[in-house]
C-alpha positions as YAML, in Angstrom:
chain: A
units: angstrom
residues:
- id: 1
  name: UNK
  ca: [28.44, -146.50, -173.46]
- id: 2
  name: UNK
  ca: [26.04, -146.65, -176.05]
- id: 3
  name: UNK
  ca: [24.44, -149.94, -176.73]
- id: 4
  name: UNK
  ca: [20.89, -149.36, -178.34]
- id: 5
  name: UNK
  ca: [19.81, -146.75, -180.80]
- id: 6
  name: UNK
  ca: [15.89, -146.02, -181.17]
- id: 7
  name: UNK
  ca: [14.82, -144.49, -184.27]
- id: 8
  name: UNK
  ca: [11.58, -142.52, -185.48]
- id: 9
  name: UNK
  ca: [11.46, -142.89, -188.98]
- id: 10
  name: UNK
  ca: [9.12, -139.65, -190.49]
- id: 11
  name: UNK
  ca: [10.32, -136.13, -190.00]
- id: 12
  name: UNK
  ca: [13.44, -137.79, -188.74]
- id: 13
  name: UNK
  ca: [14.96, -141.06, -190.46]
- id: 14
  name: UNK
  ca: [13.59, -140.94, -193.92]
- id: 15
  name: UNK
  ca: [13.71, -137.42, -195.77]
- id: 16
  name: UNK
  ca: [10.62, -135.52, -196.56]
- id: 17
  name: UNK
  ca: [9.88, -137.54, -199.27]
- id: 18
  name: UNK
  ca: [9.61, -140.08, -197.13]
- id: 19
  name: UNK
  ca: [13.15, -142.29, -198.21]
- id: 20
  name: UNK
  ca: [15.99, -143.03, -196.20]
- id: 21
  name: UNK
  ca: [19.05, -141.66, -197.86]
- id: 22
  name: UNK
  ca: [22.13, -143.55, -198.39]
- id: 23
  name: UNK
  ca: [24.01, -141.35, -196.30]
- id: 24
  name: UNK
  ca: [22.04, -142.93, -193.18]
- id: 25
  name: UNK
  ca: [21.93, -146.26, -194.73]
- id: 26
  name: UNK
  ca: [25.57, -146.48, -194.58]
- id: 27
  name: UNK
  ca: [26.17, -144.87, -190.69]
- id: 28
  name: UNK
  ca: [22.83, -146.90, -189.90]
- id: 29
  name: UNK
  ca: [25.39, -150.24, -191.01]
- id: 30
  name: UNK
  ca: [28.37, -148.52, -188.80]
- id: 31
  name: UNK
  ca: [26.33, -148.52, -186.12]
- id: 32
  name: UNK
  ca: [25.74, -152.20, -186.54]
- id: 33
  name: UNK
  ca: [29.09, -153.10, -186.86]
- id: 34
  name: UNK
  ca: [29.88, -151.68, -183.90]
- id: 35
  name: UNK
  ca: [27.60, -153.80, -182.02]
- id: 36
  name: UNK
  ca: [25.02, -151.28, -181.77]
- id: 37
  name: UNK
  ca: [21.59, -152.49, -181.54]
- id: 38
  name: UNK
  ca: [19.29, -151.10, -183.70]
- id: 39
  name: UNK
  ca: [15.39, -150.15, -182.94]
- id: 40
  name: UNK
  ca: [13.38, -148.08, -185.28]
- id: 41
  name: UNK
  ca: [10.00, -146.98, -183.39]
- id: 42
  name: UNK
  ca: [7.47, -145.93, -185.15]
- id: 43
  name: UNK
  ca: [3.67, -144.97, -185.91]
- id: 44
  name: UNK
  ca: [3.86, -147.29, -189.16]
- id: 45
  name: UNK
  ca: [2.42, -150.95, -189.27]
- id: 46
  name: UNK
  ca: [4.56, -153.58, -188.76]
- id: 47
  name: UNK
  ca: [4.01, -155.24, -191.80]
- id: 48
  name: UNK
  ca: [5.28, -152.61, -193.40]
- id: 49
  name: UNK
  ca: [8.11, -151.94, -191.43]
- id: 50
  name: UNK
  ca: [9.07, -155.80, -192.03]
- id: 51
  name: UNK
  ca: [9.24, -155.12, -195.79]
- id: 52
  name: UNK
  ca: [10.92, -152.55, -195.24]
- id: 53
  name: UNK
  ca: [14.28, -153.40, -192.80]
- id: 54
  name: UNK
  ca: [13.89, -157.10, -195.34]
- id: 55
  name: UNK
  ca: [14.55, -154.30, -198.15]
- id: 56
  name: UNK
  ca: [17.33, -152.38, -196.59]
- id: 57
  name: UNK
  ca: [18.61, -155.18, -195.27]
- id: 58
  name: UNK
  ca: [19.33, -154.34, -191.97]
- id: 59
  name: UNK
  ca: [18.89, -156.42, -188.40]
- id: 60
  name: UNK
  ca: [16.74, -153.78, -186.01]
- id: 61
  name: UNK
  ca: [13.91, -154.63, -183.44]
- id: 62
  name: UNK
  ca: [11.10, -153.42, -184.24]
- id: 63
  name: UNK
  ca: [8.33, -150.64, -182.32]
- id: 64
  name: UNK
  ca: [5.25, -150.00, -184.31]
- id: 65
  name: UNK
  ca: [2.29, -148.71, -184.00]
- id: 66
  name: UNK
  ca: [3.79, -146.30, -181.97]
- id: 67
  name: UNK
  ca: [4.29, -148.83, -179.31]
- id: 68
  name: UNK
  ca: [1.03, -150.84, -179.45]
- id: 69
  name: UNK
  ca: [3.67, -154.00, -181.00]
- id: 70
  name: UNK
  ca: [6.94, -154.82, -180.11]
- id: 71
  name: UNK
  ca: [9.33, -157.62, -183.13]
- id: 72
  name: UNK
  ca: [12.55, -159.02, -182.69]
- id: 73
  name: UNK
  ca: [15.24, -159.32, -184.82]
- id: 74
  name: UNK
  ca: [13.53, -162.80, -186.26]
- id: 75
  name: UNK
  ca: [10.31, -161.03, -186.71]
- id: 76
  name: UNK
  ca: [8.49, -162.66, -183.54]
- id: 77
  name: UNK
  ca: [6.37, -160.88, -181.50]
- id: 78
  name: UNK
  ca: [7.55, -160.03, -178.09]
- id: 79
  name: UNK
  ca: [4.79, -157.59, -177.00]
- id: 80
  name: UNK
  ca: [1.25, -156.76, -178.09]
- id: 81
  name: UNK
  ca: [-1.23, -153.95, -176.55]
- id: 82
  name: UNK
  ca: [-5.09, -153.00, -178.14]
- id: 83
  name: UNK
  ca: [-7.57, -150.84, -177.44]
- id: 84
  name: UNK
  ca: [-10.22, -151.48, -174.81]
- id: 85
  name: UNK
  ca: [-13.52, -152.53, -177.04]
- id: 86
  name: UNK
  ca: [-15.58, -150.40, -175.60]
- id: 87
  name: UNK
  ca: [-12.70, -147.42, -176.34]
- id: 88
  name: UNK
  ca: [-13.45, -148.41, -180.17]
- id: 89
  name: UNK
  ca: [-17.02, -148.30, -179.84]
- id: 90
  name: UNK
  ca: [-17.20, -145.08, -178.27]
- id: 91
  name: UNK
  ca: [-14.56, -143.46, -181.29]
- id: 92
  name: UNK
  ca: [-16.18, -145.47, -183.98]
- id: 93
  name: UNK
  ca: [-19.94, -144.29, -183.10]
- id: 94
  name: UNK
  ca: [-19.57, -141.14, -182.02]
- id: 95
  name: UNK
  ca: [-20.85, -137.97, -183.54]
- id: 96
  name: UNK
  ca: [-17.10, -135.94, -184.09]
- id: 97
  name: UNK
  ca: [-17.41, -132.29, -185.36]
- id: 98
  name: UNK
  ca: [-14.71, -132.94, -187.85]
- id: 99
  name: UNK
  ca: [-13.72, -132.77, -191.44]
- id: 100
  name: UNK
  ca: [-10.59, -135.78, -190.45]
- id: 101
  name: UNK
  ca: [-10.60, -139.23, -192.11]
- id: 102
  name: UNK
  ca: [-10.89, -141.72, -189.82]
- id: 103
  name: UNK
  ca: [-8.09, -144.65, -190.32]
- id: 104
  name: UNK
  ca: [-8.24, -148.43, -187.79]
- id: 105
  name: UNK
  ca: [-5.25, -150.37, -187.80]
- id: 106
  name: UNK
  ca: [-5.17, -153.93, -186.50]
- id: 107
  name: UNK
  ca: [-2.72, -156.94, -187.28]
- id: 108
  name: UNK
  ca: [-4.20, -157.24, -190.68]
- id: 109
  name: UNK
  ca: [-3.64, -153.95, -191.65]
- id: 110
  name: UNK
  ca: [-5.11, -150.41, -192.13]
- id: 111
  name: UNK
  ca: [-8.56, -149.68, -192.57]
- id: 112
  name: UNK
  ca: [-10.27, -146.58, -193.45]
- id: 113
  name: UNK
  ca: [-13.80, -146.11, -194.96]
- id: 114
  name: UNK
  ca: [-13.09, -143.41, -198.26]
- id: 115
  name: UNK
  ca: [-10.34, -142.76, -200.67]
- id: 116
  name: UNK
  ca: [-7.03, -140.72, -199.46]
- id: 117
  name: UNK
  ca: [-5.00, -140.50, -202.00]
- id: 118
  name: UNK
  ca: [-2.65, -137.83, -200.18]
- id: 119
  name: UNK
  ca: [-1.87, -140.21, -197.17]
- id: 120
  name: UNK
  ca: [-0.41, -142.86, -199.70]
- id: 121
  name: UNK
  ca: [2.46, -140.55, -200.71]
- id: 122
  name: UNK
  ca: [4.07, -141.58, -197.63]
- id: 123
  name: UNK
  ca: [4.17, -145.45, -198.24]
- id: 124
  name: UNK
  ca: [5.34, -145.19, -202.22]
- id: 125
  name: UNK
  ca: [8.44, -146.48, -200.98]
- id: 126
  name: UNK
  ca: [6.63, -149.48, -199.31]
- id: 127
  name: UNK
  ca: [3.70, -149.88, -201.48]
- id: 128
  name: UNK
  ca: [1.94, -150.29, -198.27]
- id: 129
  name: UNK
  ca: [-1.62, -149.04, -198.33]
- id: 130
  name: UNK
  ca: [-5.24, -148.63, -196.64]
- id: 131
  name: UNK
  ca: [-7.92, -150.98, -197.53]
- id: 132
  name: UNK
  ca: [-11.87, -149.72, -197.85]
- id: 133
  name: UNK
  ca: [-14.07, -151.23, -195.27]
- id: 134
  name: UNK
  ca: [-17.02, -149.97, -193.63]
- id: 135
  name: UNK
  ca: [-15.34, -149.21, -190.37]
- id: 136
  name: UNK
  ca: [-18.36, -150.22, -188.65]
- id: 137
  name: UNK
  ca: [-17.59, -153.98, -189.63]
- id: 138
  name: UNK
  ca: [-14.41, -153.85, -187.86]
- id: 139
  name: UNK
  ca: [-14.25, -156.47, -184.76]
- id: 140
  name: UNK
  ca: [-13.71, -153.98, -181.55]
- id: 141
  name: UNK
  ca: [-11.58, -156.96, -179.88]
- id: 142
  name: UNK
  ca: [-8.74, -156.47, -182.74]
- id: 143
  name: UNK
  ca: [-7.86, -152.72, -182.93]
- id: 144
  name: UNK
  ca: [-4.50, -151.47, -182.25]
- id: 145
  name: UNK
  ca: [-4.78, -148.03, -182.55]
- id: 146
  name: UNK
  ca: [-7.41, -146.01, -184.57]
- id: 147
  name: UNK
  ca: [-5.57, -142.50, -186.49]
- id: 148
  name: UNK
  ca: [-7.74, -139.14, -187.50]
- id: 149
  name: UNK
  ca: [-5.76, -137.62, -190.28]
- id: 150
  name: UNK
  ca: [-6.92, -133.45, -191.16]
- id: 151
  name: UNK
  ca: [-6.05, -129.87, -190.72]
- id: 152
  name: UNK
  ca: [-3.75, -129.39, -187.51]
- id: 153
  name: UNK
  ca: [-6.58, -127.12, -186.01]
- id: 154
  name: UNK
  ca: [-9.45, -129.10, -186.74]
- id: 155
  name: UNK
  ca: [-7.66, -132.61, -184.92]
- id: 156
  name: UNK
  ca: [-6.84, -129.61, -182.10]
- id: 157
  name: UNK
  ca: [-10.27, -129.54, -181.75]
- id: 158
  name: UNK
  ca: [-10.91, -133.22, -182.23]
- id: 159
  name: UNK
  ca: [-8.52, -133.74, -179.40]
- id: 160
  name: UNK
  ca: [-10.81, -131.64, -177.04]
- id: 161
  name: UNK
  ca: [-13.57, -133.62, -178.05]
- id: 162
  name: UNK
  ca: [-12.18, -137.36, -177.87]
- id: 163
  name: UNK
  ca: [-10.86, -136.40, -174.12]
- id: 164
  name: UNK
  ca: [-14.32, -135.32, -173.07]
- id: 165
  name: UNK
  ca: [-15.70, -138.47, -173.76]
- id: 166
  name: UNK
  ca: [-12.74, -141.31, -173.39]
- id: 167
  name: UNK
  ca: [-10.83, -139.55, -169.91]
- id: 168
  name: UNK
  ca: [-8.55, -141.79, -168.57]
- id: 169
  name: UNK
  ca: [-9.70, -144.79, -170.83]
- id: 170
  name: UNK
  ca: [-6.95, -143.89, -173.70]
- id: 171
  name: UNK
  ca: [-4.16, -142.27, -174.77]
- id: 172
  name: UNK
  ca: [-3.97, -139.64, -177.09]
- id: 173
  name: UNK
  ca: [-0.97, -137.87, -178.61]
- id: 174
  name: UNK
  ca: [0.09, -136.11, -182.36]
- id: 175
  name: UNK
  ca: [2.26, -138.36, -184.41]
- id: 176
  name: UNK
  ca: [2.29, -135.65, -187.18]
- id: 177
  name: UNK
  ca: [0.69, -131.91, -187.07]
- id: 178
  name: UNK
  ca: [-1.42, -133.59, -189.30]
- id: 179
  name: UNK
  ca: [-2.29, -137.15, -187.46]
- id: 180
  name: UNK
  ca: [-3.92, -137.55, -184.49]
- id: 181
  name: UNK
  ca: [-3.79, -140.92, -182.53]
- id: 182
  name: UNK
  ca: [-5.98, -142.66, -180.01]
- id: 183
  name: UNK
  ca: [-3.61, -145.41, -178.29]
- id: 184
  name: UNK
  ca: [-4.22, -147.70, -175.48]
- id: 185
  name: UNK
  ca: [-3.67, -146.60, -171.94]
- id: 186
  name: UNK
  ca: [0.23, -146.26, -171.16]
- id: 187
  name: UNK
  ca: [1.01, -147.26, -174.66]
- id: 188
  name: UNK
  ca: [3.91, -145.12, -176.23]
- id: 189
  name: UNK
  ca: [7.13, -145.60, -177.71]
- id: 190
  name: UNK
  ca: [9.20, -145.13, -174.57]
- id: 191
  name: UNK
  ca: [7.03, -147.61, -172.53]
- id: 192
  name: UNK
  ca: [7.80, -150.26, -175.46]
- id: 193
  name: UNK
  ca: [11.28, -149.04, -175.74]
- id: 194
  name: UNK
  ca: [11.50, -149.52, -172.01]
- id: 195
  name: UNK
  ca: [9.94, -153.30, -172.14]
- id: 196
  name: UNK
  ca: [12.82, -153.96, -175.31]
- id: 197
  name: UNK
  ca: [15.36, -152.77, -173.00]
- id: 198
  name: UNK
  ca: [14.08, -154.91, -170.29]
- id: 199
  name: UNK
  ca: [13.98, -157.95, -172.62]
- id: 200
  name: UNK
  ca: [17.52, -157.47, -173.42]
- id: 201
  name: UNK
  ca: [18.81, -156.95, -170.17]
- id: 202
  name: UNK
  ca: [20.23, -153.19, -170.67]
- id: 203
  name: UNK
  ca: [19.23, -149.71, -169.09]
- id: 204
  name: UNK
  ca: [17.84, -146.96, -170.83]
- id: 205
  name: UNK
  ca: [20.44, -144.70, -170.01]
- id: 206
  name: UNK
  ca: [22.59, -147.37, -172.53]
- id: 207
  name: UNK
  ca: [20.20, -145.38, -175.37]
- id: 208
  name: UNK
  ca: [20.18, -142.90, -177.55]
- id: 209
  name: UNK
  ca: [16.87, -142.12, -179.47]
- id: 210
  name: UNK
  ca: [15.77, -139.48, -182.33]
- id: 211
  name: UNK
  ca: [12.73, -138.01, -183.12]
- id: 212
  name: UNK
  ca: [10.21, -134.65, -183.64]
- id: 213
  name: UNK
  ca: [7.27, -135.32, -182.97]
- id: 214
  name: UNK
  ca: [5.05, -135.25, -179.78]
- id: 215
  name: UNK
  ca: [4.72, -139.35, -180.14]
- id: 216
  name: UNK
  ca: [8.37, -139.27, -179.32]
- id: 217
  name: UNK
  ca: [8.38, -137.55, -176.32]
- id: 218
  name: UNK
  ca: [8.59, -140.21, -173.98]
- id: 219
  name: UNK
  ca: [11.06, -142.15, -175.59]
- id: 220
  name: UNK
  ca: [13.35, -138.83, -175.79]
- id: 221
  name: UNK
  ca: [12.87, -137.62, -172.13]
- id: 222
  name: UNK
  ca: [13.18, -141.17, -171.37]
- id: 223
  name: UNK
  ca: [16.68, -142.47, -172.24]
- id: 224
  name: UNK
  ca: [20.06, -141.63, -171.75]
- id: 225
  name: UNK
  ca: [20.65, -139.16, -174.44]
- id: 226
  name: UNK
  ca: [17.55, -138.29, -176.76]
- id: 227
  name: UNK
  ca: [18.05, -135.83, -180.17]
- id: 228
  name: UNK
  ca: [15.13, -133.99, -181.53]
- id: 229
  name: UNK
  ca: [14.96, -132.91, -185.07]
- id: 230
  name: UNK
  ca: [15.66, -129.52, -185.92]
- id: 231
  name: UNK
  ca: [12.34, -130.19, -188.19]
- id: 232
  name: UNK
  ca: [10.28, -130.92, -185.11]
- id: 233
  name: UNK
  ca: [7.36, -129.78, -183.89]
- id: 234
  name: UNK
  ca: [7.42, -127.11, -181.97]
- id: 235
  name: UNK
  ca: [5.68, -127.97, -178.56]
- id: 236
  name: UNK
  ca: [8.46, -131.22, -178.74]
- id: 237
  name: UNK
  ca: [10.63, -128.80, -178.71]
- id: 238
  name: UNK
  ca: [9.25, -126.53, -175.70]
- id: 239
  name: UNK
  ca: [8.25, -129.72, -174.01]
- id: 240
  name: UNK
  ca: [12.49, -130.98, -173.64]
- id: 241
  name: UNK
  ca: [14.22, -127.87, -173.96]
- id: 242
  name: UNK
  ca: [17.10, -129.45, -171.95]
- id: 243
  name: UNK
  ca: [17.98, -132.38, -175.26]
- id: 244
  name: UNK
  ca: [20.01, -131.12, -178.19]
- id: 245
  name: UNK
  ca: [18.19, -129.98, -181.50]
- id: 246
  name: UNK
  ca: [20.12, -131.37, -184.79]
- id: 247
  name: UNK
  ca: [19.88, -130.55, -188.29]
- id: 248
  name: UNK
  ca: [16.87, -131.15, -190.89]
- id: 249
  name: UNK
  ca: [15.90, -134.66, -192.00]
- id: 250
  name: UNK
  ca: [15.91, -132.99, -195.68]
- id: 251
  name: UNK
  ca: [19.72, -133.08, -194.81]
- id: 252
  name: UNK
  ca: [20.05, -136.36, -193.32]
- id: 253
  name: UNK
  ca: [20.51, -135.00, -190.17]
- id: 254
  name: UNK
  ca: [20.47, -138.03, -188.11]
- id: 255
  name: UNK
  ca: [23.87, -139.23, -190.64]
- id: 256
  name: UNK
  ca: [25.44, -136.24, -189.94]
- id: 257
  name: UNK
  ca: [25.33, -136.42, -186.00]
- id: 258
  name: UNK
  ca: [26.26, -139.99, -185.80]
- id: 259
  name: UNK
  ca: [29.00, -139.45, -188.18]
- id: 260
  name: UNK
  ca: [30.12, -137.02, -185.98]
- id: 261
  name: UNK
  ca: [29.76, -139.19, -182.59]
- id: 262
  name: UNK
  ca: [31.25, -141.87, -183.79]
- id: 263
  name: UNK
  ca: [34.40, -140.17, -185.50]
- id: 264
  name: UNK
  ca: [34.85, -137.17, -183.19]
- id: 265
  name: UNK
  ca: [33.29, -137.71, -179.89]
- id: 266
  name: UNK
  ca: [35.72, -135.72, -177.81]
- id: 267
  name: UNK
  ca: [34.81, -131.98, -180.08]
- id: 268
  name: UNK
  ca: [31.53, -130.27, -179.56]
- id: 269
  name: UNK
  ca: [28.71, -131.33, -182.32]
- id: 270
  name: UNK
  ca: [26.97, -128.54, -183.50]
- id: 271
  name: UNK
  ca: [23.96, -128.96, -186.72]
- id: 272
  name: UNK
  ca: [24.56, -128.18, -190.17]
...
């Protein structure tokens, strides 16, 4: 028995060009009326995920910031987790041998220090959008999560050198082959998935949860039946060979499987 689904939203809910389709829109509304609670989790900001479930007007809980905020229905915040200070000093002055942008996120918003035109592409939906700061000016005490956006093997490298100098003080993980993320200690989307489930007094084996991406990894491995993207990155792929691979989100691939589950549990699902 089902009672919670947990989405991702990029590479798995929304299409490539970064829209939900009305396909999902409409099984998304099924699932409601069947007393399905809804979660989308998610690397995005909160207030931009609040524009955007006011927009499609759908009830869901809310995990942003790939886990570092938890919102219910009402938009009240039922869990908050930042970076240590001195995790932000050490990212913020350090001497990186990269080419990345560097991007800070706290409850006001998102913060980077130059023009990236490219990255907005994903928010046209939202009109949601950096703001130019000198990142240096940004309160330590306040940061959620701070985002290096590149090539995949220049943040590969980036990755070696952020774990050489932060250990055990953070958590690090790819939200995109493109984005890598420094999070607080034990913050991910199936810890805040796990403290949602807690708050409303169900298991996580009463979940289902989609994603492809390596941010999603412990929310898939985590509940009681988890669906990677047939889009997703590889090493997400290696990493839970034992979950079932759907379709493309070009194809609306997350639709097509609940369509299926919900009309015609009892015949084997296979993708498009």
């Amino acid at each position: 028995m089902v009672k919670l689904a947990a989405f991702d939203m990029d590479g798995t809910l929304l299409m490539p060009d970064h829209r939900l389709g009305d396909r999902t829109l409409t099984t998304l509304k099924r699932l409601r009326d069947r007393d399905i609670t809804l979660t989308f989790a998610t690397g995005r900001h909160s207030l931009e995920m609040r524009h955007v479930i006011g927009e499609l007007a759908l009830d869901a809980f809310l995990i942003t910031g790939n886990g570092t905020r938890i919102h219910s229905l009402e938009g009240d915040l039922l869990h908050q987790q930042d970076l240590a200070p001195d995790v932000v000093e050490t990212v913020l002055h350090g001497k990186w041998q990269t080419d990345a942008s560097m991007h800070i996120f706290n409850d006001d918003g998102w913060f980077t220090d130059k023009e990236v035109p490219l990255l907005l592409q994903a928010h046209a939906f939202s009109g949601f959008r950096y703001q130019i700061r000198d990142l240096q000016r940004v309160a330590s005490d306040e940061v959620t999560k701070i985002c290096f956006c590149g090539e995949h093997d220049d943040l590969c490298r980036l990755q070696t050198q952020l774990q050489e100098a932060l250990g055990d003080r953070a958590h690090l993980c790819f939200s995109a082959l493109y984005c890598l993320e420094v999070l607080p200690v034990g913050c991910n989307k199936g810890a805040a998935l796990t403290a949602l489930t807690r708050h409303l007094g169900i298991s996580m084996q009463e979940c289902m949860a989609f994603g492809d991406a390596m941010n999603d990894s412990e929310m898939l491995s985590s509940v009681g039946r988890g669906l990677i993207m047939g889009n997703a990155m590889p090493q997400l792929i290696d990493g839970l060979p034992h979950l079932t691979v759907i379709g493309h989100c070009q194809t609306q691939a997350v639709s097509h499987f609940l369509a299926h589950w919900l009309d015609t549990p009892h015949l084997p699902y296979s993708p498009e």
